[in-house]
Coordinates of C-alpha atoms and ligand atoms in Angstrom, one line a residue:
Chain M
M1 CA -0.1 0.0 -0.2
I2 CA 2.5 2.1 0.9
D3 CA 6.2 2.0 -0.2
I4 CA 9.1 4.2 0.3
R5 CA 12.0 4.0 -1.1
N6 CA 15.5 4.8 -0.5
V7 CA 14.0 8.8 0.5
T8 CA 16.0 11.1 1.7
K9 CA 15.2 14.8 3.1
I10 CA 17.7 17.4 3.6
F11 CA 16.3 20.9 5.1
K12 CA 18.7 23.5 3.5
T13 CA 19.1 26.2 5.7
K14 CA 21.3 29.0 5.6
S15 CA 23.9 28.4 8.6
S16 CA 23.8 24.0 7.4
D17 CA 21.6 21.5 5.8
I18 CA 20.2 19.2 8.0
Q19 CA 19.6 15.7 7.0
A20 CA 16.1 14.9 9.2
V21 CA 15.6 12.0 6.2
D22 CA 18.3 9.2 5.4
D23 CA 18.1 7.2 2.9
V24 CA 15.0 5.2 4.5
S25 CA 13.0 2.0 3.1
M26 CA 9.5 0.8 4.1
N27 CA 6.6 -0.5 3.6
V28 CA 3.1 -0.8 4.9
T29 CA 0.7 -3.6 3.2
Q30 CA -2.6 -2.4 3.2
G31 CA -4.5 -2.8 6.5
E32 CA -2.1 -2.4 8.7
I33 CA -1.4 -0.2 11.9
F34 CA 2.4 0.6 11.2
G35 CA 4.0 2.5 13.9
V36 CA 7.3 4.5 14.0
I37 CA 9.0 5.9 17.2
G38 CA 12.2 7.7 17.8
Y39 CA 13.6 9.9 20.1
S40 CA 12.6 14.1 19.1
G41 CA 14.0 15.1 16.3
A42 CA 15.1 12.0 15.0
G43 CA 13.1 12.8 11.3
K44 CA 9.7 11.2 12.2
S45 CA 7.5 14.5 11.2
T46 CA 9.7 14.5 8.7
L47 CA 8.8 11.5 7.5
I48 CA 5.1 10.9 8.0
R49 CA 5.0 14.8 5.4
L50 CA 6.5 12.9 3.0
L51 CA 3.2 10.8 2.9
N52 CA 1.1 13.0 2.0
G53 CA 3.1 15.5 0.0
L54 CA 3.6 17.8 2.7
E55 CA 7.6 18.0 1.8
L56 CA 9.0 16.5 -1.2
P57 CA 11.9 14.6 -0.6
S58 CA 15.3 15.2 -1.9
S59 CA 15.4 11.9 -3.3
G60 CA 13.8 8.5 -3.8
D61 CA 10.1 7.8 -4.1
V62 CA 7.8 7.6 -2.1
V63 CA 4.0 5.5 -3.4
I64 CA 0.8 4.9 -2.2
G65 CA -1.1 3.1 -3.9
E66 CA -0.3 3.5 -7.4
D67 CA 0.6 6.8 -7.2
V68 CA 4.5 8.7 -6.9
I69 CA 3.6 11.3 -3.9
S70 CA 6.8 13.0 -4.6
K71 CA 6.0 12.8 -9.0
M72 CA 2.3 14.0 -8.9
S73 CA 1.1 17.4 -10.0
K74 CA -0.3 20.3 -7.7
P75 CA -3.8 19.3 -8.7
D76 CA -3.2 16.1 -8.2
L77 CA -1.3 16.3 -5.3
R78 CA -4.6 17.9 -3.8
K79 CA -6.9 14.8 -5.0
K80 CA -4.8 12.9 -3.8
R81 CA -4.5 13.9 -0.3
Q82 CA -8.4 13.6 0.5
K83 CA -7.6 9.9 0.8
V84 CA -4.2 10.3 2.2
S85 CA -5.4 12.0 6.0
M86 CA -3.8 13.2 9.2
I87 CA -4.1 13.6 12.3
F88 CA -1.6 16.0 14.4
Q89 CA -0.4 16.2 17.9
H90 CA -2.1 19.4 18.5
F91 CA -5.6 18.9 16.8
N92 CA -5.3 21.5 14.9
L93 CA -8.8 22.2 14.5
L94 CA -10.4 25.8 13.0
W95 CA -11.9 27.2 16.4
S96 CA -13.9 29.6 14.3
R97 CA -15.9 26.4 12.8
T98 CA -17.8 24.2 15.6
V99 CA -17.4 20.2 15.5
A100 CA -20.2 19.8 12.3
E101 CA -18.4 22.4 10.4
N102 CA -14.7 21.3 11.2
I103 CA -15.1 17.9 10.3
S104 CA -17.0 18.9 7.5
F105 CA -14.2 21.2 6.1
P106 CA -12.7 18.3 4.2
L107 CA -15.9 17.5 2.2
E108 CA -16.5 21.4 0.8
I109 CA -13.1 21.2 -0.2
A110 CA -14.1 17.9 -2.2
G111 CA -17.2 19.2 -3.0
V112 CA -19.8 17.2 -1.7
P113 CA -23.0 18.7 -2.2
K114 CA -24.6 20.6 1.5
K115 CA -27.0 17.4 2.1
E116 CA -24.9 14.9 1.6
R117 CA -22.0 16.3 3.7
Q118 CA -25.0 16.8 7.0
K119 CA -25.4 13.7 6.5
R120 CA -22.0 12.4 6.9
V121 CA -20.7 14.4 9.5
Q122 CA -23.7 13.1 11.4
E123 CA -22.7 9.5 10.8
L124 CA -18.9 10.7 11.9
V125 CA -19.7 12.2 14.8
E126 CA -21.4 9.1 15.9
L127 CA -18.8 7.3 14.8
V128 CA -16.3 8.9 17.0
G129 CA -19.2 9.6 20.0
L130 CA -20.1 12.9 20.1
T131 CA -23.5 12.6 19.8
G132 CA -25.1 15.8 21.3
R133 CA -21.4 18.0 21.2
E134 CA -21.9 19.0 17.1
D135 CA -22.7 22.7 17.8
N136 CA -19.8 23.2 20.1
Y137 CA -16.7 25.3 19.2
P138 CA -13.0 23.2 19.9
S139 CA -12.4 25.9 23.2
Q140 CA -15.3 23.9 24.8
L141 CA -14.1 20.3 24.2
S142 CA -11.2 18.7 26.3
G143 CA -7.8 17.0 24.8
G144 CA -9.6 13.7 23.9
Q145 CA -12.8 14.5 22.0
K146 CA -10.7 17.4 20.0
Q147 CA -8.6 14.4 19.0
R148 CA -12.2 12.4 18.5
V149 CA -12.6 16.2 16.2
G150 CA -9.8 15.9 14.5
I151 CA -10.1 11.5 13.4
A152 CA -13.7 12.2 12.1
R153 CA -12.6 15.1 10.2
A154 CA -10.0 13.0 8.9
L155 CA -12.1 10.3 8.1
S156 CA -15.2 12.5 6.2
N157 CA -13.9 12.3 3.0
E158 CA -13.3 8.0 3.0
P159 CA -10.0 8.0 3.0
K160 CA -7.5 5.0 2.4
V161 CA -4.6 5.8 4.8
L162 CA -4.6 7.2 7.6
L163 CA -1.2 9.4 9.3
C164 CA -1.1 10.4 13.3
D165 CA 1.8 12.8 13.6
E166 CA 2.0 11.6 18.1
A167 CA -2.1 12.2 17.7
T168 CA -1.8 10.5 21.8
S169 CA 1.2 12.6 22.7
A170 CA -1.4 15.5 23.9
L171 CA -3.4 13.3 26.5
D172 CA -3.1 11.8 29.6
P173 CA -2.9 8.1 29.5
E174 CA -6.7 6.8 29.5
T175 CA -7.7 9.2 27.1
T176 CA -4.7 7.6 24.9
D177 CA -6.1 4.7 25.5
E178 CA -9.2 5.7 23.8
V179 CA -7.9 7.3 21.3
L180 CA -6.2 3.9 20.5
D181 CA -9.3 1.6 21.1
L182 CA -11.1 4.1 18.4
L183 CA -8.3 3.8 15.5
V184 CA -8.1 0.2 15.8
K185 CA -11.5 0.8 15.8
I186 CA -11.6 2.7 12.6
R187 CA -9.2 0.8 11.5
D188 CA -11.0 -2.6 11.1
E189 CA -14.2 -1.2 10.0
M190 CA -13.0 1.1 7.1
N191 CA -10.0 -1.2 6.2
L192 CA -7.7 2.0 6.6
T193 CA -4.5 1.5 6.6
I194 CA -2.8 3.7 9.8
V195 CA 0.8 5.6 10.2
L196 CA 1.1 6.2 13.0
I197 CA 4.4 8.4 14.6
T198 CA 5.2 8.5 18.5
H199 CA 7.6 8.2 20.6
E200 CA 6.0 6.6 23.6
M201 CA 6.6 2.8 23.0
H202 CA 3.9 1.5 24.9
V203 CA 1.1 3.0 22.2
I204 CA 3.1 0.7 19.7
R205 CA 2.6 -1.4 22.2
K206 CA -0.9 -1.1 22.3
I207 CA -2.3 -1.3 18.4
C208 CA 0.8 -1.7 15.7
D209 CA 1.1 -4.3 13.9
R210 CA 4.6 -3.7 12.4
G211 CA 6.5 -0.9 14.4
A212 CA 10.1 0.7 12.9
V213 CA 12.3 2.5 15.6
M214 CA 14.0 6.0 13.8
E215 CA 17.5 7.7 14.8
N216 CA 19.5 10.3 13.4
G217 CA 16.8 10.3 10.1
R218 CA 17.8 6.5 9.7
I219 CA 14.8 3.4 10.1
V220 CA 17.9 1.3 12.9
E221 CA 15.3 -1.3 13.5
T222 CA 12.4 -2.8 11.9
G223 CA 9.9 -6.0 12.6
P224 CA 6.6 -6.6 13.8
V225 CA 6.0 -5.3 17.3
L226 CA 6.6 -8.6 19.2
K227 CA 9.6 -9.0 17.9
L228 CA 10.8 -5.3 18.6
F229 CA 9.5 -6.2 22.0
Q230 CA 11.1 -9.7 22.7
N231 CA 13.5 -9.5 20.9
P232 CA 15.4 -6.1 20.2
E233 CA 18.7 -5.2 18.5
H234 CA 19.7 -2.0 17.9
S235 CA 20.5 0.2 21.6
V236 CA 17.6 2.3 21.0
T237 CA 14.9 -0.1 20.7
K238 CA 16.6 -1.4 23.9
R239 CA 16.0 1.9 25.2
F240 CA 12.3 1.8 24.7
V241 CA 11.3 -1.4 25.6
K242 CA 13.1 -0.8 28.8
D243 CA 11.7 2.2 29.5
D244 CA 7.9 0.6 28.5
I245 CA 8.6 -1.9 31.2
N246 CA 10.3 0.1 33.4
D247 CA 13.4 -1.8 34.5
E248 CA 15.3 0.3 36.6
E249 CA 13.6 -0.5 39.8
T250 CA 14.1 -4.6 39.4
A251 CA 18.2 -4.1 39.0
L252 CA 18.5 -1.7 41.9
S253 CA 16.8 -4.8 43.7
F254 CA 18.5 -6.9 42.3
D255 CA 21.3 -5.7 43.9
E256 CA 19.9 -6.6 47.4
V257 CA 19.1 -10.0 46.3
R258 CA 22.7 -10.9 46.4
E259 CA 23.8 -9.2 49.1
L260 CA 20.6 -11.4 50.9
F261 CA 21.3 -14.7 49.0
P262 CA 25.1 -14.5 48.0
T263 CA 24.9 -18.5 46.4
S264 CA 22.0 -17.6 44.7
Q265 CA 21.8 -17.1 40.8
I266 CA 19.5 -14.3 39.1
L267 CA 17.4 -15.8 35.9
K268 CA 14.9 -13.9 33.9
F269 CA 12.8 -16.3 32.3
G270 CA 11.2 -15.0 28.6
F271 CA 7.3 -16.0 27.5
V272 CA 5.3 -15.3 24.0
G273 CA 1.7 -15.8 23.8
S274 CA 0.3 -19.0 25.5
Q275 CA 3.3 -20.1 27.6
S276 CA 2.3 -17.0 29.3
K277 CA -0.9 -18.7 30.9
A278 CA 0.4 -21.8 31.4
P279 CA 1.9 -23.1 34.4
I280 CA 5.3 -24.5 32.9
V281 CA 7.9 -22.5 35.4
S282 CA 6.1 -23.6 38.2
Q283 CA 6.0 -27.4 37.4
V284 CA 9.6 -27.8 36.0
V285 CA 10.5 -26.5 40.1
K286 CA 8.5 -28.9 41.2
K287 CA 10.2 -31.6 39.3
Y288 CA 13.6 -30.8 40.3
D289 CA 12.0 -30.1 44.0
L290 CA 14.4 -25.8 43.5
D291 CA 13.6 -23.4 45.9
L292 CA 12.8 -19.9 43.9
N293 CA 12.2 -16.1 44.9
I294 CA 10.6 -14.7 42.8
L295 CA 11.8 -10.7 42.2
S296 CA 10.0 -8.5 39.9
G297 CA 6.9 -10.5 36.9
N298 CA 6.2 -8.4 33.9
I299 CA 3.3 -9.2 31.2
K300 CA 2.2 -7.3 28.3
R301 CA -0.1 -7.3 25.7
T302 CA 0.9 -6.1 22.3
N303 CA -2.6 -6.0 20.2
N304 CA -2.7 -9.5 19.5
E305 CA -0.1 -11.1 21.8
S306 CA 1.0 -11.4 24.9
Y307 CA 5.0 -11.5 25.9
G308 CA 6.3 -11.5 29.3
H309 CA 9.1 -12.2 31.5
L310 CA 10.0 -13.4 35.3
Y311 CA 12.5 -12.6 37.2
V312 CA 14.0 -15.1 39.7
A313 CA 16.9 -15.6 42.4
I314 CA 16.8 -19.8 42.7
D315 CA 19.8 -22.1 44.6
V316 CA 20.9 -24.1 41.5
D317 CA 24.3 -25.8 40.0
D318 CA 25.5 -25.2 37.1
D319 CA 24.5 -28.8 36.0
T320 CA 21.3 -28.7 36.6
L321 CA 20.9 -25.0 35.7
E322 CA 21.6 -26.6 32.0
R323 CA 19.2 -29.2 32.0
L324 CA 16.9 -26.5 33.5
K325 CA 17.6 -24.6 30.1
T326 CA 17.2 -27.7 27.8
E327 CA 13.2 -28.4 29.3
L328 CA 12.2 -24.9 29.9
S329 CA 13.9 -23.7 26.0
D330 CA 11.4 -27.0 24.8
H331 CA 8.4 -25.3 26.0
D332 CA 9.6 -21.9 24.4
V333 CA 10.7 -20.6 27.3
T334 CA 14.0 -18.5 27.3
V335 CA 16.5 -18.3 29.9
E336 CA 19.3 -16.0 30.3
V337 CA 21.5 -15.7 33.9
E338 CA 21.9 -11.9 34.7
D339 CA 25.5 -10.9 35.0
K340 CA 26.8 -10.6 38.7
Chain C
M1 CA -8.9 86.9 33.6
N2 CA -12.9 88.7 31.4
E3 CA -11.0 87.5 28.5
M4 CA -11.0 83.2 29.2
I5 CA -14.9 84.0 31.3
K6 CA -16.1 85.6 28.2
E7 CA -14.9 83.3 26.2
L8 CA -16.0 80.1 28.0
T9 CA -19.7 81.6 27.8
T10 CA -19.6 81.8 24.5
M11 CA -18.1 78.2 24.4
F12 CA -21.0 76.9 26.5
S13 CA -24.2 79.3 24.8
F14 CA -24.5 77.5 22.0
E15 CA -26.1 80.9 20.2
N16 CA -24.0 80.4 17.2
V17 CA -24.5 77.0 16.3
K18 CA -26.6 76.0 13.0
W19 CA -27.8 72.7 13.9
D20 CA -28.7 71.4 10.2
A21 CA -25.3 72.6 9.0
V22 CA -23.7 70.2 12.3
W23 CA -26.4 67.8 10.6
E24 CA -24.6 68.0 7.5
A25 CA -21.2 68.4 8.4
T26 CA -21.9 64.9 10.6
Y27 CA -23.7 63.6 7.5
E28 CA -20.3 64.4 5.4
T29 CA -18.2 63.0 8.0
L30 CA -19.9 59.3 8.4
Y31 CA -20.2 59.0 4.5
M32 CA -16.6 59.7 4.3
T33 CA -15.3 57.3 7.2
V34 CA -17.8 54.9 6.1
V35 CA -17.0 54.5 2.3
A36 CA -13.6 54.9 2.9
T37 CA -13.4 52.3 5.8
A38 CA -15.4 50.2 3.3
F39 CA -12.4 50.7 0.8
T40 CA -9.9 50.3 2.6
F41 CA -11.3 46.9 4.4
I42 CA -11.0 45.6 1.2
F43 CA -8.0 47.1 -0.1
G44 CA -6.0 46.6 3.2
I45 CA -7.0 42.8 3.4
I46 CA -6.0 42.3 0.0
L47 CA -2.2 44.0 0.8
G48 CA -2.2 41.5 3.8
I49 CA -2.8 38.6 2.4
I50 CA -0.6 39.3 -0.7
L51 CA 2.5 40.1 2.1
F52 CA 1.4 36.8 4.0
L53 CA 1.4 34.7 1.6
A54 CA 4.3 35.8 -0.6
S55 CA 6.7 36.1 3.2
K56 CA 6.0 32.7 3.7
S57 CA 6.0 31.1 0.4
E58 CA 8.7 29.0 -0.8
V59 CA 7.9 30.2 -4.8
K60 CA 10.7 32.2 -6.2
A61 CA 8.5 34.6 -7.2
S62 CA 7.3 35.4 -3.9
K63 CA 10.5 37.6 -3.2
P64 CA 10.3 40.1 -4.8
V65 CA 6.5 40.6 -4.9
Y66 CA 6.6 40.8 -1.4
G67 CA 9.7 43.0 -1.8
V68 CA 7.5 46.1 -4.1
T69 CA 4.3 45.4 -1.6
A70 CA 6.0 46.0 1.3
F71 CA 8.3 48.8 0.0
L72 CA 4.3 50.7 -1.5
V73 CA 3.4 49.9 1.7
N74 CA 5.7 51.7 4.0
L75 CA 6.0 54.6 1.6
F76 CA 2.7 55.6 1.6
R77 CA 2.6 55.3 5.6
A78 CA 5.2 57.3 5.9
I79 CA 3.3 60.4 3.7
P80 CA 1.7 62.0 5.6
F81 CA -1.9 62.7 5.2
I82 CA -2.2 66.3 4.6
I83 CA 0.6 66.2 2.1
L84 CA -0.5 62.6 0.2
I85 CA -4.2 64.7 -0.3
I86 CA -2.2 67.5 -1.9
L87 CA -0.2 64.8 -4.1
L88 CA -2.8 63.0 -4.7
I89 CA -4.8 65.8 -6.7
P90 CA -3.8 65.2 -10.2
F91 CA -6.0 61.8 -9.1
T92 CA -8.0 62.4 -7.6
K93 CA -9.4 64.9 -10.7
V94 CA -9.6 62.3 -13.0
L95 CA -11.2 59.1 -11.1
M96 CA -13.7 61.5 -9.3
G97 CA -14.3 64.2 -11.0
T98 CA -13.7 66.7 -8.1
I99 CA -11.1 67.9 -4.8
M100 CA -13.3 68.9 -3.3
G101 CA -16.1 67.8 -0.9
P102 CA -16.1 65.1 0.5
N103 CA -15.7 62.6 -2.1
G104 CA -12.4 64.5 -3.2
A105 CA -11.1 63.1 -0.1
I106 CA -12.0 59.6 -0.5
P107 CA -9.2 58.7 -2.3
A108 CA -6.7 59.8 -0.3
L109 CA -7.9 58.9 2.8
I110 CA -8.2 55.4 1.8
I111 CA -5.0 55.3 0.1
G112 CA -3.3 57.0 3.3
S113 CA -5.1 53.9 5.7
A114 CA -5.0 51.2 3.2
P115 CA -2.0 50.2 3.7
F116 CA -1.6 50.8 7.4
Y117 CA -4.6 48.5 7.6
A118 CA -2.1 46.6 5.6
R119 CA -0.1 46.1 7.7
L120 CA -2.3 44.9 10.8
V121 CA -4.1 42.3 8.9
E122 CA -0.7 40.6 8.5
I123 CA 0.2 40.5 11.8
G124 CA -3.7 39.0 12.8
L125 CA -2.9 36.3 10.2
K126 CA 0.6 35.3 11.4
E127 CA -0.9 34.9 14.9
I128 CA -2.8 32.1 13.1
D129 CA -1.5 28.7 14.3
K130 CA 0.5 27.5 11.2
G131 CA -0.5 23.9 11.8
V132 CA -4.4 24.7 11.0
I133 CA -3.0 26.4 7.9
E134 CA -1.6 22.8 7.5
A135 CA -4.1 21.0 8.6
A136 CA -5.6 22.7 5.8
E137 CA -3.2 21.5 2.2
S138 CA -2.4 18.3 4.6
M139 CA -6.8 17.8 3.3
G140 CA -6.3 19.1 0.0
A141 CA -7.1 22.7 0.1
G142 CA -5.8 25.2 -2.7
T143 CA -4.6 28.7 -2.2
W144 CA -7.9 29.9 -2.7
T145 CA -9.9 27.7 -0.5
I146 CA -7.4 28.3 2.4
I147 CA -7.7 32.3 1.6
W148 CA -11.5 31.9 2.6
K149 CA -12.2 29.0 4.5
V150 CA -9.3 29.7 7.1
L151 CA -7.1 32.6 7.0
L152 CA -10.2 35.1 7.1
P153 CA -12.2 33.2 9.4
E154 CA -9.1 32.4 11.2
S155 CA -7.9 35.8 11.8
M156 CA -11.6 37.8 11.8
P157 CA -11.3 39.2 15.6
A158 CA -8.1 40.5 14.8
L159 CA -9.4 42.5 11.4
I160 CA -12.3 43.5 13.0
S161 CA -10.7 45.3 15.8
G162 CA -7.7 46.7 13.6
I163 CA -10.5 48.0 11.4
T164 CA -11.8 49.3 14.0
V165 CA -9.1 51.6 14.6
T166 CA -8.5 52.3 11.6
A167 CA -11.8 53.5 11.0
I168 CA -11.3 56.1 14.4
M169 CA -8.2 56.9 12.4
L170 CA -10.2 58.4 9.1
V171 CA -12.3 59.8 11.7
G172 CA -9.1 62.1 12.5
S173 CA -8.0 62.1 8.9
T174 CA -11.1 63.2 7.9
A175 CA -11.2 65.9 10.2
I176 CA -7.9 67.2 8.6
A177 CA -9.5 66.7 4.6
G178 CA -12.2 69.0 6.2
V179 CA -9.6 72.0 6.6
I180 CA -8.5 72.1 3.5
G181 CA -12.3 71.8 1.6
A182 CA -13.3 68.4 1.8
G183 CA -16.8 69.5 4.5
G184 CA -17.9 67.3 8.1
L185 CA -17.5 68.0 10.7
G186 CA -13.2 69.1 10.7
N187 CA -14.5 71.6 7.8
L188 CA -17.4 73.1 10.6
A189 CA -14.9 73.7 12.9
Y190 CA -12.5 75.6 11.1
M191 CA -14.3 77.3 8.7
V192 CA -16.5 78.1 11.4
G193 CA -15.5 77.6 14.6
F194 CA -11.9 79.1 13.8
T195 CA -12.2 81.3 11.4
R196 CA -15.7 83.3 13.3
N197 CA -14.0 82.5 16.2
Q198 CA -17.1 81.0 16.8
S199 CA -15.8 78.3 19.9
D200 CA -19.0 77.2 20.5
V201 CA -19.2 75.6 17.2
T202 CA -15.6 74.4 17.4
L203 CA -17.6 72.9 21.0
V204 CA -20.0 71.0 19.3
A205 CA -17.7 69.5 16.1
T206 CA -15.8 68.1 18.8
I207 CA -18.6 66.7 20.8
V208 CA -20.2 64.8 17.6
I209 CA -16.6 63.0 16.7
L210 CA -16.5 62.0 20.3
I211 CA -19.5 60.4 19.9
I212 CA -18.6 59.1 16.4
V213 CA -15.6 57.8 18.3
F214 CA -17.1 55.8 20.8
I215 CA -19.6 54.7 18.8
I216 CA -17.3 52.5 16.8
Q217 CA -15.1 51.8 19.5
I218 CA -17.7 50.3 21.2
A219 CA -19.6 48.5 18.7
G220 CA -15.8 47.2 17.1
D221 CA -15.5 46.0 20.9
F222 CA -18.7 43.5 20.3
F223 CA -18.3 42.3 16.9
S224 CA -14.8 41.3 17.1
K225 CA -15.6 39.6 20.9
A226 CA -18.4 38.2 19.4
V227 CA -16.7 36.1 16.7
D228 CA -14.1 35.4 19.1
K229 CA -14.5 31.5 19.7
R230 CA -11.1 30.4 21.4
Ligands
ATP401 N1 11.8 22.8 7.5 C1 12.3 22.5 8.6 N2 13.3 23.3 8.1 C2 14.4 22.7 9.0 N3 14.9 21.9 9.3 C3 13.5 21.2 9.9 C4 12.5 21.2 9.4 N4 11.8 20.6 9.1 C5 12.3 19.6 10.4 N5 13.9 20.5 10.4 C6 14.5 19.9 11.1 O1 14.6 18.0 10.7 C7 14.8 17.3 12.0 C8 14.2 16.2 12.1 O2 12.6 16.8 12.4 P1 11.6 16.4 13.1 O3 10.1 17.3 12.7 O4 11.1 15.0 11.6 O5 11.8 15.5 14.3 P2 10.5 14.6 14.9 O6 11.5 13.2 15.5 O7 9.6 14.7 14.6 O8 11.0 14.9 16.7 P3 9.4 15.4 17.6 O9 9.6 13.8 17.9 O10 10.4 16.7 18.5 O11 8.8 15.7 16.6 C9 15.2 17.9 12.7 O12 17.1 17.9 13.1 C10 14.6 19.4 12.5 O13 15.6 20.3 13.1
MG402 MG1 7.5 15.2 15.3

């Protein structure tokens, strides 16, 4: 659906040239929710703006459907943008228009007759759960409600692709979850392809199918979301994953455990999917008659699977440890020994 | 001392005031103000939009457009109004067929105030959230749509408060124009009040001008608030 081929974007400023996007290639399939994560200044916004031609690449091509965005004429591009719509971190609603009028705006641009516009606006107001607020002005709405208007507005011309630039970054955690749920719902109902960028790993974890990690204009790692979380390779990915599960406190308590039980080993069990529900660890521990001290555990859900880990302190000789490892890995549970 | 008391008594006696002349002058002042304000509003917005679009556009041709427009705007803003009237006499003669009376003053009033208002429009447009303009672009809006449906409505409170200030300035300018023959309350105050030494007429002219200014200010504040839904 979306194909980005060796795209580079250089901003020429008076003092220097800034390479915001550096030889990026990626593709997004129809119906997928694709997340791009990176720290501030990584080039995420620039990348997503290349997708609807708000920025033009310095080299490389951006293809959406059959159209090469980077080579379209202005009128064609404007037409195309009706099908590749966008929502924003700060909502960017027109304060001079009511909720209904804001949602109607893209329809006016597309030249839809008034009767139809009103009908469509009503449907969208219901879809995003804002019934009764049609005649309010944006200043009368909460952040979450404003983003709902933003989403409704973006959907009014029945787009194929929805681009989300930090769409939840200005919202509190609960509202973020509501908006994310809404995104999944509209993806399912309208068979949308969604590209979202964020600096919050849990956004990727909650709703994305695949993700890419950006640093200094480059994509440093990409893959299915579960893989990124379970087996992050690049240091930036690791940092994001770590921030998401909040490992700092665990590391701290390890030191205490080591002082209390100098002979124990600290192990990390990792699970995916159904294993995280079966009592495998408990069975194995019983079998070898081991004592174990649970230090911390964690199960997280991605959009379609859960994964987790368990830190334990356990008193074993190296021999038993090896057998334990083999047995558990037969059940797809990974075992890592934490360094002293 | 006696002199002064005498002056004051004449001033407040209103014995020299011919009320039909006052009405006539008030009408002329209002006529000049309303017509000049209306045209200033239109030309100022057009110039302001040109300045705004040219300053932010990446198209090569926009640089000279901005340069020329900004130069003309600054030039006409810098010329003192009284000199502008004199300077424009040949132009006014051709355009209006006369250089006397209210109609003779209108071209100079507009040319004097439109550049001033254009700058206020430009400032108002610059205050629009860039994200909103970008959102409109991301929906496929063209320049005209953005002008009509984003720039103008989103800057309306600033456009209205700007035209309020400009209209009040124009009332002042009509009075100056009045002195050199444009009619209106300024003319009344000068020709009758000053040259015939009838200070009560000057006082009446002043009061009427103040009332006009207050009404403009109150109406401007009201409308600018009414359209502001932020
Ligand atoms: N119009 C521009 N002109 C010059 N430099 C720009 C422009 N837009 C972005 N940049 C630069 O490109 C780089 C990437 O910016 P970008 O906005 O894409 O980052 P980001 O990943 O979205 O960051 P954030 O999370 O803070 O939004 C930055 O160094 C930025 O300064
Ligand atoms: Mg950004």
